[in-house]
Amino acid sequence: MKVARTVPELREALAQAHGAGKRIGLVPTMGALHEGHLSLLRAARETCDTVVVSIFVNPAQFGRGEDLEHYPRDEAGDLAVAEGASVDVVYAPSVDEMYPAGFDTWIDPGKIGTYLEGAARPGHFRGVATVCMKLFEQVGPQVAFFGRKDAQQVAVVRQVVADLDLPVEIVACPTIRDPDGLALSSRNVFLSERERVTARALLRALEAGLRAGRSGDDAVRAARSVLDLEPGLRVDYVAEADLDGRTLAVAVLVGSTRLIDNVRLVEE
Ligand code: AMP
């Protein structure tokens, strides 16, 4: 497994694969790798000749007052996970490598980036779209893997890829959950034991929404009524939107930790 920290190192690590016309798969991450990330790495390993995982906590997608400084980081652990998943290249650039002094070009998604997470976190999807565009240019993958856990992110990336004619296929993988139903997230480490129990209400709410939706009732109202019964939690939004398909999405605050989750309201 090669570890590249600069664009020239990355290009060198991938030169042979590009030259030989290998199918290169990219899994963009912010590290603190867990089973959710691993599922993307496995999907990449199964379908690609060369697997690249990027590990970069992207400051551009964090707003002021968000948890950039405290975001979990564990590079040694991540390298071991990547090695165990038979990754070929880990790309772990510094902030200066990605955004050198004078950096001044941004990809700003339109409407798809303005509501739900886009409304709650102004500028978030501009940061996401810009870093994905840079990663696609740097790695040159035929295919990139994203998790449905971040459904709006998938929709934003698909929009950017379509609008800018990028030659990369976007694959969306299912959400991986802990046995208690909580969607895996690097931020779950911030939850106390009691908060974890509270956070289980997210999946219960989504399931109630799904049932209501299937029987022709109001999915949003059904989900919201479950969350409203949960004292330790503050609802940011419960909404239905077309995010890479009809989706019921929720965002809540449990203590000071913001959690998002979603289910698709249409059968695959
Ligand atoms: P992150 O490191 O949180 O930016 O996530 C990197 C990628 O992993 C994104 O495409 C996420 O959607 C995906 N991901 C994160 N958590 C999960 C999960 N529980 N199940 C599936 N994919 C996930």
PDB file of C-alpha atoms and ligand atoms in Angstrom:
ATOM      1  CA  MET A   1       0.000   0.000   0.000  1.00  0.00           C
ATOM      2  CA  LYS A   2       1.373   3.407  -0.982  1.00  0.00           C
ATOM      3  CA  VAL A   3       0.761   6.559   1.021  1.00  0.00           C
ATOM      4  CA  ALA A   4       0.815   9.799  -0.980  1.00  0.00           C
ATOM      5  CA  ARG A   5       0.733  13.208   0.666  1.00  0.00           C
ATOM      6  CA  THR A   6       1.189  15.507  -2.313  1.00  0.00           C
ATOM      7  CA  VAL A   7      -0.290  15.716  -5.798  1.00  0.00           C
ATOM      8  CA  PRO A   8       3.029  14.699  -7.465  1.00  0.00           C
ATOM      9  CA  GLU A   9       3.347  11.699  -5.103  1.00  0.00           C
ATOM     10  CA  LEU A  10      -0.224  10.710  -5.894  1.00  0.00           C
ATOM     11  CA  ARG A  11       0.306  11.034  -9.658  1.00  0.00           C
ATOM     12  CA  GLU A  12       3.456   8.913  -9.403  1.00  0.00           C
ATOM     13  CA  ALA A  13       1.672   6.274  -7.316  1.00  0.00           C
ATOM     14  CA  LEU A  14      -1.073   6.042  -9.953  1.00  0.00           C
ATOM     15  CA  ALA A  15       0.981   6.501 -13.140  1.00  0.00           C
ATOM     16  CA  GLN A  16       1.246   2.799 -13.862  1.00  0.00           C
ATOM     17  CA  ALA A  17      -2.445   2.149 -13.231  1.00  0.00           C
ATOM     18  CA  HIS A  18      -3.418   5.028 -15.537  1.00  0.00           C
ATOM     19  CA  GLY A  19      -0.925   3.902 -18.195  1.00  0.00           C
ATOM     20  CA  ALA A  20      -2.260   0.343 -18.144  1.00  0.00           C
ATOM     21  CA  GLY A  21      -5.877   1.553 -18.421  1.00  0.00           C
ATOM     22  CA  LYS A  22      -6.782   0.123 -15.007  1.00  0.00           C
ATOM     23  CA  ARG A  23     -10.174   0.845 -13.495  1.00  0.00           C
ATOM     24  CA  ILE A  24      -9.430   3.185 -10.608  1.00  0.00           C
ATOM     25  CA  GLY A  25     -11.937   3.539  -7.766  1.00  0.00           C
ATOM     26  CA  LEU A  26     -11.852   6.453  -5.318  1.00  0.00           C
ATOM     27  CA  VAL A  27     -13.386   6.489  -1.840  1.00  0.00           C
ATOM     28  CA  PRO A  28     -13.268  10.050  -0.459  1.00  0.00           C
ATOM     29  CA  THR A  29     -13.323  10.213   3.361  1.00  0.00           C
ATOM     30  CA  MET A  30     -12.459  12.451   6.285  1.00  0.00           C
ATOM     31  CA  GLY A  31     -10.813   9.561   8.118  1.00  0.00           C
ATOM     32  CA  ALA A  32     -11.564   8.030  11.543  1.00  0.00           C
ATOM     33  CA  LEU A  33     -12.541   5.072   9.408  1.00  0.00           C
ATOM     34  CA  HIS A  34     -15.376   2.794  10.556  1.00  0.00           C
ATOM     35  CA  GLU A  35     -17.511  -0.003   9.079  1.00  0.00           C
ATOM     36  CA  GLY A  36     -19.454   2.520   6.973  1.00  0.00           C
ATOM     37  CA  HIS A  37     -16.253   3.589   5.216  1.00  0.00           C
ATOM     38  CA  LEU A  38     -15.166  -0.051   5.019  1.00  0.00           C
ATOM     39  CA  SER A  39     -18.318  -0.957   3.104  1.00  0.00           C
ATOM     40  CA  LEU A  40     -17.336   1.607   0.467  1.00  0.00           C
ATOM     41  CA  LEU A  41     -13.786   0.250   0.344  1.00  0.00           C
ATOM     42  CA  ARG A  42     -15.158  -3.268  -0.137  1.00  0.00           C
ATOM     43  CA  ALA A  43     -17.448  -2.125  -2.940  1.00  0.00           C
ATOM     44  CA  ALA A  44     -14.451  -0.459  -4.581  1.00  0.00           C
ATOM     45  CA  ARG A  45     -12.236  -3.524  -4.082  1.00  0.00           C
ATOM     46  CA  GLU A  46     -14.855  -5.786  -5.672  1.00  0.00           C
ATOM     47  CA  THR A  47     -15.281  -3.707  -8.810  1.00  0.00           C
ATOM     48  CA  CYS A  48     -11.992  -1.861  -9.406  1.00  0.00           C
ATOM     49  CA  ASP A  49      -8.389  -2.810 -10.234  1.00  0.00           C
ATOM     50  CA  THR A  50      -6.900  -0.016  -8.150  1.00  0.00           C
ATOM     51  CA  VAL A  51      -8.494   1.351  -4.972  1.00  0.00           C
ATOM     52  CA  VAL A  52      -7.631   4.820  -3.683  1.00  0.00           C
ATOM     53  CA  VAL A  53      -8.919   6.146  -0.375  1.00  0.00           C
ATOM     54  CA  SER A  54      -8.494   9.813   0.400  1.00  0.00           C
ATOM     55  CA  ILE A  55      -8.281  10.935   4.006  1.00  0.00           C
ATOM     56  CA  PHE A  56      -8.733  14.663   4.334  1.00  0.00           C
ATOM     57  CA  VAL A  57     -10.639  16.631   6.947  1.00  0.00           C
ATOM     58  CA  ASN A  58     -11.798  19.332   4.570  1.00  0.00           C
ATOM     59  CA  PRO A  59     -11.911  22.711   6.350  1.00  0.00           C
ATOM     60  CA  ALA A  60     -13.919  24.204   3.481  1.00  0.00           C
ATOM     61  CA  GLN A  61     -16.997  22.144   4.359  1.00  0.00           C
ATOM     62  CA  PHE A  62     -17.062  23.158   8.036  1.00  0.00           C
ATOM     63  CA  GLY A  63     -18.850  26.340   9.036  1.00  0.00           C
ATOM     64  CA  ARG A  64     -17.754  28.776  11.708  1.00  0.00           C
ATOM     65  CA  GLY A  65     -18.409  27.321  15.159  1.00  0.00           C
ATOM     66  CA  GLU A  66     -18.602  23.761  13.817  1.00  0.00           C
ATOM     67  CA  ASP A  67     -16.392  20.921  15.022  1.00  0.00           C
ATOM     68  CA  LEU A  68     -13.392  21.215  12.637  1.00  0.00           C
ATOM     69  CA  GLU A  69     -10.920  21.503  15.518  1.00  0.00           C
ATOM     70  CA  HIS A  70     -12.410  18.556  17.378  1.00  0.00           C
ATOM     71  CA  TYR A  71     -13.209  16.331  14.414  1.00  0.00           C
ATOM     72  CA  PRO A  72     -11.855  12.832  15.257  1.00  0.00           C
ATOM     73  CA  ARG A  73      -8.499  12.035  13.660  1.00  0.00           C
ATOM     74  CA  ASP A  74      -6.614   8.754  13.804  1.00  0.00           C
ATOM     75  CA  GLU A  75      -4.210   8.415  10.936  1.00  0.00           C
ATOM     76  CA  ALA A  76      -2.335   5.396  12.291  1.00  0.00           C
ATOM     77  CA  GLY A  77      -5.617   3.542  12.821  1.00  0.00           C
ATOM     78  CA  ASP A  78      -6.857   4.580   9.370  1.00  0.00           C
ATOM     79  CA  LEU A  79      -3.716   3.279   7.652  1.00  0.00           C
ATOM     80  CA  ALA A  80      -4.172  -0.084   9.393  1.00  0.00           C
ATOM     81  CA  VAL A  81      -7.844  -0.231   8.321  1.00  0.00           C
ATOM     82  CA  ALA A  82      -6.911   0.701   4.742  1.00  0.00           C
ATOM     83  CA  GLU A  83      -4.189  -1.953   4.671  1.00  0.00           C
ATOM     84  CA  GLY A  84      -6.660  -4.533   5.998  1.00  0.00           C
ATOM     85  CA  ALA A  85      -9.100  -3.575   3.219  1.00  0.00           C
ATOM     86  CA  SER A  86      -6.418  -4.143   0.538  1.00  0.00           C
ATOM     87  CA  VAL A  87      -6.364  -0.498  -0.487  1.00  0.00           C
ATOM     88  CA  ASP A  88      -3.682   0.289  -3.073  1.00  0.00           C
ATOM     89  CA  VAL A  89      -3.139   3.984  -2.409  1.00  0.00           C
ATOM     90  CA  VAL A  90      -3.962   6.184   0.574  1.00  0.00           C
ATOM     91  CA  TYR A  91      -4.027   9.856  -0.338  1.00  0.00           C
ATOM     92  CA  ALA A  92      -3.646  11.993   2.794  1.00  0.00           C
ATOM     93  CA  PRO A  93      -2.829  15.544   1.733  1.00  0.00           C
ATOM     94  CA  SER A  94      -2.269  18.454   4.112  1.00  0.00           C
ATOM     95  CA  VAL A  95      -4.573  21.467   4.134  1.00  0.00           C
ATOM     96  CA  ASP A  96      -1.799  23.488   2.449  1.00  0.00           C
ATOM     97  CA  GLU A  97      -1.514  20.896  -0.303  1.00  0.00           C
ATOM     98  CA  MET A  98      -5.235  21.119  -1.063  1.00  0.00           C
ATOM     99  CA  TYR A  99      -5.662  24.836  -0.458  1.00  0.00           C
ATOM    100  CA  PRO A 100      -2.299  26.546  -0.972  1.00  0.00           C
ATOM    101  CA  ALA A 101      -1.954  30.248  -0.316  1.00  0.00           C
ATOM    102  CA  GLY A 102      -3.853  32.154  -2.992  1.00  0.00           C
ATOM    103  CA  PHE A 103      -6.378  29.355  -3.633  1.00  0.00           C
ATOM    104  CA  ASP A 104      -9.454  31.116  -5.008  1.00  0.00           C
ATOM    105  CA  THR A 105     -11.637  28.860  -7.178  1.00  0.00           C
ATOM    106  CA  TRP A 106     -14.825  27.259  -5.895  1.00  0.00           C
ATOM    107  CA  ILE A 107     -17.504  24.936  -7.191  1.00  0.00           C
ATOM    108  CA  ASP A 108     -20.823  26.276  -5.979  1.00  0.00           C
ATOM    109  CA  PRO A 109     -23.734  23.853  -6.460  1.00  0.00           C
ATOM    110  CA  GLY A 110     -27.118  25.400  -7.271  1.00  0.00           C
ATOM    111  CA  LYS A 111     -30.510  24.665  -5.745  1.00  0.00           C
ATOM    112  CA  ILE A 112     -29.663  21.113  -4.601  1.00  0.00           C
ATOM    113  CA  GLY A 113     -27.131  22.587  -2.178  1.00  0.00           C
ATOM    114  CA  THR A 114     -29.400  25.242  -0.686  1.00  0.00           C
ATOM    115  CA  TYR A 115     -31.938  23.348   1.426  1.00  0.00           C
ATOM    116  CA  LEU A 116     -31.734  20.843   4.352  1.00  0.00           C
ATOM    117  CA  GLU A 117     -28.007  20.479   5.111  1.00  0.00           C
ATOM    118  CA  GLY A 118     -27.314  23.386   2.758  1.00  0.00           C
ATOM    119  CA  ALA A 119     -29.630  25.652   4.748  1.00  0.00           C
ATOM    120  CA  ALA A 120     -28.406  24.416   8.136  1.00  0.00           C
ATOM    121  CA  ARG A 121     -24.746  24.643   7.126  1.00  0.00           C
ATOM    122  CA  PRO A 122     -24.263  27.548   4.693  1.00  0.00           C
ATOM    123  CA  GLY A 123     -21.286  26.942   2.405  1.00  0.00           C
ATOM    124  CA  HIS A 124     -21.079  23.255   3.337  1.00  0.00           C
ATOM    125  CA  PHE A 125     -21.821  21.890  -0.118  1.00  0.00           C
ATOM    126  CA  ARG A 126     -19.596  24.467  -1.789  1.00  0.00           C
ATOM    127  CA  GLY A 127     -16.763  22.967   0.275  1.00  0.00           C
ATOM    128  CA  VAL A 128     -17.872  19.409  -0.501  1.00  0.00           C
ATOM    129  CA  ALA A 129     -18.227  20.050  -4.245  1.00  0.00           C
ATOM    130  CA  THR A 130     -14.887  21.838  -4.454  1.00  0.00           C
ATOM    131  CA  VAL A 131     -12.933  19.146  -2.628  1.00  0.00           C
ATOM    132  CA  CYS A 132     -14.611  16.362  -4.634  1.00  0.00           C
ATOM    133  CA  MET A 133     -13.818  18.150  -7.891  1.00  0.00           C
ATOM    134  CA  LYS A 134     -10.182  18.518  -6.808  1.00  0.00           C
ATOM    135  CA  LEU A 135      -9.972  14.866  -5.733  1.00  0.00           C
ATOM    136  CA  PHE A 136     -11.487  13.718  -9.038  1.00  0.00           C
ATOM    137  CA  GLU A 137      -8.924  15.813 -10.941  1.00  0.00           C
ATOM    138  CA  GLN A 138      -6.019  14.635  -8.803  1.00  0.00           C
ATOM    139  CA  VAL A 139      -6.875  10.912  -8.746  1.00  0.00           C
ATOM    140  CA  GLY A 140      -8.595  10.551 -12.123  1.00  0.00           C
ATOM    141  CA  PRO A 141     -10.909   7.706 -11.011  1.00  0.00           C
ATOM    142  CA  GLN A 142     -13.355   5.991 -13.354  1.00  0.00           C
ATOM    143  CA  VAL A 143     -15.666   5.513 -10.383  1.00  0.00           C
ATOM    144  CA  ALA A 144     -16.125   7.126  -6.962  1.00  0.00           C
ATOM    145  CA  PHE A 145     -18.015   5.613  -4.019  1.00  0.00           C
ATOM    146  CA  PHE A 146     -20.208   7.570  -1.613  1.00  0.00           C
ATOM    147  CA  GLY A 147     -22.511   6.549   1.243  1.00  0.00           C
ATOM    148  CA  ARG A 148     -26.268   7.109   1.188  1.00  0.00           C
ATOM    149  CA  LYS A 149     -25.902   8.083   4.838  1.00  0.00           C
ATOM    150  CA  ASP A 150     -25.138  11.511   3.359  1.00  0.00           C
ATOM    151  CA  ALA A 151     -27.915  11.398   0.755  1.00  0.00           C
ATOM    152  CA  GLN A 152     -27.842  15.084  -0.115  1.00  0.00           C
ATOM    153  CA  GLN A 153     -24.082  14.882  -0.617  1.00  0.00           C
ATOM    154  CA  VAL A 154     -24.629  12.101  -3.176  1.00  0.00           C
ATOM    155  CA  ALA A 155     -27.214  14.258  -4.951  1.00  0.00           C
ATOM    156  CA  VAL A 156     -24.882  17.276  -4.961  1.00  0.00           C
ATOM    157  CA  VAL A 157     -21.955  15.253  -6.303  1.00  0.00           C
ATOM    158  CA  ARG A 158     -24.126  13.714  -9.027  1.00  0.00           C
ATOM    159  CA  GLN A 159     -25.309  17.202 -10.022  1.00  0.00           C
ATOM    160  CA  VAL A 160     -21.748  18.551 -10.235  1.00  0.00           C
ATOM    161  CA  VAL A 161     -20.539  15.519 -12.207  1.00  0.00           C
ATOM    162  CA  ALA A 162     -23.421  15.849 -14.671  1.00  0.00           C
ATOM    163  CA  ASP A 163     -23.184  19.625 -15.037  1.00  0.00           C
ATOM    164  CA  LEU A 164     -19.408  19.693 -15.501  1.00  0.00           C
ATOM    165  CA  ASP A 165     -19.289  16.562 -17.723  1.00  0.00           C
ATOM    166  CA  LEU A 166     -16.840  14.831 -15.398  1.00  0.00           C
ATOM    167  CA  PRO A 167     -15.890  11.343 -16.634  1.00  0.00           C
ATOM    168  CA  VAL A 168     -16.531   9.640 -13.300  1.00  0.00           C
ATOM    169  CA  GLU A 169     -19.293   7.233 -12.345  1.00  0.00           C
ATOM    170  CA  ILE A 170     -20.836   7.853  -8.919  1.00  0.00           C
ATOM    171  CA  VAL A 171     -21.838   4.770  -6.937  1.00  0.00           C
ATOM    172  CA  ALA A 172     -24.053   5.232  -3.859  1.00  0.00           C
ATOM    173  CA  CYS A 173     -23.733   2.522  -1.174  1.00  0.00           C
ATOM    174  CA  PRO A 174     -26.282   1.674   1.561  1.00  0.00           C
ATOM    175  CA  THR A 175     -26.077   3.107   5.080  1.00  0.00           C
ATOM    176  CA  ILE A 176     -24.286   0.851   7.568  1.00  0.00           C
ATOM    177  CA  ARG A 177     -25.740   0.857  11.092  1.00  0.00           C
ATOM    178  CA  ASP A 178     -24.731  -0.346  14.525  1.00  0.00           C
ATOM    179  CA  PRO A 179     -26.855  -3.241  15.820  1.00  0.00           C
ATOM    180  CA  ASP A 180     -28.886  -0.670  17.828  1.00  0.00           C
ATOM    181  CA  GLY A 181     -29.862   1.045  14.569  1.00  0.00           C
ATOM    182  CA  LEU A 182     -27.669   4.126  14.874  1.00  0.00           C
ATOM    183  CA  ALA A 183     -26.055   4.947  11.528  1.00  0.00           C
ATOM    184  CA  LEU A 184     -22.280   4.752  11.854  1.00  0.00           C
ATOM    185  CA  SER A 185     -20.575   8.119  11.834  1.00  0.00           C
ATOM    186  CA  SER A 186     -17.155   9.331  12.903  1.00  0.00           C
ATOM    187  CA  ARG A 187     -19.027  11.808  15.133  1.00  0.00           C
ATOM    188  CA  ASN A 188     -20.733   9.042  17.161  1.00  0.00           C
ATOM    189  CA  VAL A 189     -17.672   8.966  19.458  1.00  0.00           C
ATOM    190  CA  PHE A 190     -18.890  12.282  20.856  1.00  0.00           C
ATOM    191  CA  LEU A 191     -22.090  10.676  22.214  1.00  0.00           C
ATOM    192  CA  SER A 192     -22.312   9.663  25.852  1.00  0.00           C
ATOM    193  CA  GLU A 193     -23.941   6.330  26.646  1.00  0.00           C
ATOM    194  CA  ARG A 194     -27.208   8.037  27.499  1.00  0.00           C
ATOM    195  CA  GLU A 195     -27.076  10.133  24.294  1.00  0.00           C
ATOM    196  CA  ARG A 196     -26.543   6.997  22.232  1.00  0.00           C
ATOM    197  CA  VAL A 197     -29.790   5.603  23.606  1.00  0.00           C
ATOM    198  CA  THR A 198     -31.540   8.875  22.746  1.00  0.00           C
ATOM    199  CA  ALA A 199     -30.048   8.779  19.236  1.00  0.00           C
ATOM    200  CA  ARG A 200     -31.784   5.481  18.512  1.00  0.00           C
ATOM    201  CA  ALA A 201     -34.945   7.520  18.046  1.00  0.00           C
ATOM    202  CA  LEU A 202     -33.626   8.595  14.631  1.00  0.00           C
ATOM    203  CA  LEU A 203     -34.083   5.184  13.055  1.00  0.00           C
ATOM    204  CA  ARG A 204     -37.366   4.637  14.900  1.00  0.00           C
ATOM    205  CA  ALA A 205     -38.613   7.922  13.462  1.00  0.00           C
ATOM    206  CA  LEU A 206     -37.460   7.064   9.949  1.00  0.00           C
ATOM    207  CA  GLU A 207     -39.102   3.645  10.171  1.00  0.00           C
ATOM    208  CA  ALA A 208     -42.357   5.224  11.343  1.00  0.00           C
ATOM    209  CA  GLY A 209     -42.093   7.621   8.401  1.00  0.00           C
ATOM    210  CA  LEU A 210     -41.442   4.772   6.000  1.00  0.00           C
ATOM    211  CA  ARG A 211     -44.500   2.847   7.266  1.00  0.00           C
ATOM    212  CA  ALA A 212     -46.687   5.934   7.020  1.00  0.00           C
ATOM    213  CA  GLY A 213     -45.400   6.703   3.526  1.00  0.00           C
ATOM    214  CA  ARG A 214     -46.106   3.172   2.342  1.00  0.00           C
ATOM    215  CA  SER A 215     -49.683   3.308   3.548  1.00  0.00           C
ATOM    216  CA  GLY A 216     -50.257   6.695   1.908  1.00  0.00           C
ATOM    217  CA  ASP A 217     -49.939   8.764   5.108  1.00  0.00           C
ATOM    218  CA  ASP A 218     -47.689  11.721   5.824  1.00  0.00           C
ATOM    219  CA  ALA A 219     -44.152  10.352   6.300  1.00  0.00           C
ATOM    220  CA  VAL A 220     -42.774  13.622   7.668  1.00  0.00           C
ATOM    221  CA  ARG A 221     -45.497  13.983  10.281  1.00  0.00           C
ATOM    222  CA  ALA A 222     -45.105  10.364  11.414  1.00  0.00           C
ATOM    223  CA  ALA A 223     -41.329  10.710  11.798  1.00  0.00           C
ATOM    224  CA  ARG A 224     -41.617  14.045  13.529  1.00  0.00           C
ATOM    225  CA  SER A 225     -44.105  12.720  16.104  1.00  0.00           C
ATOM    226  CA  VAL A 226     -41.597  10.029  17.171  1.00  0.00           C
ATOM    227  CA  LEU A 227     -38.801  12.583  17.544  1.00  0.00           C
ATOM    228  CA  ASP A 228     -41.026  15.029  19.432  1.00  0.00           C
ATOM    229  CA  LEU A 229     -41.558  12.360  22.109  1.00  0.00           C
ATOM    230  CA  GLU A 230     -37.815  12.119  22.759  1.00  0.00           C
ATOM    231  CA  PRO A 231     -36.798  14.590  25.470  1.00  0.00           C
ATOM    232  CA  GLY A 232     -33.011  14.575  25.001  1.00  0.00           C
ATOM    233  CA  LEU A 233     -33.069  15.588  21.384  1.00  0.00           C
ATOM    234  CA  ARG A 234     -33.689  18.746  19.358  1.00  0.00           C
ATOM    235  CA  VAL A 235     -35.027  18.451  15.829  1.00  0.00           C
ATOM    236  CA  ASP A 236     -33.256  20.531  13.198  1.00  0.00           C
ATOM    237  CA  TYR A 237     -35.384  19.285  10.295  1.00  0.00           C
ATOM    238  CA  VAL A 238     -37.555  16.394   9.167  1.00  0.00           C
ATOM    239  CA  ALA A 239     -38.225  16.587   5.461  1.00  0.00           C
ATOM    240  CA  GLU A 240     -39.024  14.703   2.330  1.00  0.00           C
ATOM    241  CA  ALA A 241     -36.894  15.586  -0.694  1.00  0.00           C
ATOM    242  CA  ASP A 242     -35.624  14.170  -3.945  1.00  0.00           C
ATOM    243  CA  LEU A 243     -32.084  13.273  -2.905  1.00  0.00           C
ATOM    244  CA  ASP A 244     -30.929  10.732  -5.440  1.00  0.00           C
ATOM    245  CA  GLY A 245     -34.500   9.360  -5.206  1.00  0.00           C
ATOM    246  CA  ARG A 246     -37.434  10.176  -2.872  1.00  0.00           C
ATOM    247  CA  THR A 247     -35.932  10.373   0.598  1.00  0.00           C
ATOM    248  CA  LEU A 248     -37.062  11.070   4.142  1.00  0.00           C
ATOM    249  CA  ALA A 249     -34.241  12.953   5.853  1.00  0.00           C
ATOM    250  CA  VAL A 250     -33.738  14.035   9.448  1.00  0.00           C
ATOM    251  CA  ALA A 251     -31.197  16.119  11.310  1.00  0.00           C
ATOM    252  CA  VAL A 252     -31.174  16.385  15.096  1.00  0.00           C
ATOM    253  CA  LEU A 253     -28.992  17.635  17.894  1.00  0.00           C
ATOM    254  CA  VAL A 254     -28.312  15.158  20.692  1.00  0.00           C
ATOM    255  CA  GLY A 255     -26.489  17.155  23.340  1.00  0.00           C
ATOM    256  CA  SER A 256     -24.015  19.120  21.256  1.00  0.00           C
ATOM    257  CA  THR A 257     -23.648  16.423  18.587  1.00  0.00           C
ATOM    258  CA  ARG A 258     -25.475  16.927  15.298  1.00  0.00           C
ATOM    259  CA  LEU A 259     -26.662  13.697  13.678  1.00  0.00           C
ATOM    260  CA  ILE A 260     -28.222  13.146  10.268  1.00  0.00           C
ATOM    261  CA  ASP A 261     -29.924  10.074   8.859  1.00  0.00           C
ATOM    262  CA  ASN A 262     -32.325   9.188   6.073  1.00  0.00           C
ATOM    263  CA  VAL A 263     -34.256   6.414   4.369  1.00  0.00           C
ATOM    264  CA  ARG A 264     -35.361   6.106   0.787  1.00  0.00           C
ATOM    265  CA  LEU A 265     -39.108   6.175   0.391  1.00  0.00           C
ATOM    266  CA  VAL A 266     -39.016   4.281  -2.887  1.00  0.00           C
ATOM    267  CA  GLU A 267     -38.105   0.628  -3.300  1.00  0.00           C
ATOM    268  CA  GLU A 268     -34.873  -0.008  -5.212  1.00  0.00           C
TER     269      GLU A 268
HETATM  270  P1  AMP B   1     -16.978  10.996   6.002  1.00  0.00           P
HETATM  271  O1  AMP B   1     -15.642  10.474   6.375  1.00  0.00           O
HETATM  272  O2  AMP B   1     -17.953  11.078   7.129  1.00  0.00           O
HETATM  273  O3  AMP B   1     -16.907  12.256   5.169  1.00  0.00           O
HETATM  274  O4  AMP B   1     -17.607   9.898   5.037  1.00  0.00           O
HETATM  275  C1  AMP B   1     -16.922   9.444   3.900  1.00  0.00           C
HETATM  276  C2  AMP B   1     -17.859   8.621   3.061  1.00  0.00           C
HETATM  277  O5  AMP B   1     -18.341   7.514   3.838  1.00  0.00           O
HETATM  278  C3  AMP B   1     -19.103   9.411   2.609  1.00  0.00           C
HETATM  279  O6  AMP B   1     -19.437   9.041   1.281  1.00  0.00           O
HETATM  280  C4  AMP B   1     -20.137   8.961   3.590  1.00  0.00           C
HETATM  281  O7  AMP B   1     -21.457   9.045   3.088  1.00  0.00           O
HETATM  282  C5  AMP B   1     -19.746   7.508   3.805  1.00  0.00           C
HETATM  283  N1  AMP B   1     -20.288   7.020   5.068  1.00  0.00           N
HETATM  284  C6  AMP B   1     -20.171   7.573   6.304  1.00  0.00           C
HETATM  285  N2  AMP B   1     -20.878   6.880   7.217  1.00  0.00           N
HETATM  286  C7  AMP B   1     -21.468   5.866   6.537  1.00  0.00           C
HETATM  287  C8  AMP B   1     -22.352   4.798   6.921  1.00  0.00           C
HETATM  288  N3  AMP B   1     -22.756   4.633   8.176  1.00  0.00           N
HETATM  289  N4  AMP B   1     -22.767   3.937   5.956  1.00  0.00           N
HETATM  290  C9  AMP B   1     -22.362   4.096   4.672  1.00  0.00           C
HETATM  291  N5  AMP B   1     -21.533   5.078   4.254  1.00  0.00           N
HETATM  292  C10 AMP B   1     -21.098   5.957   5.165  1.00  0.00           C
END
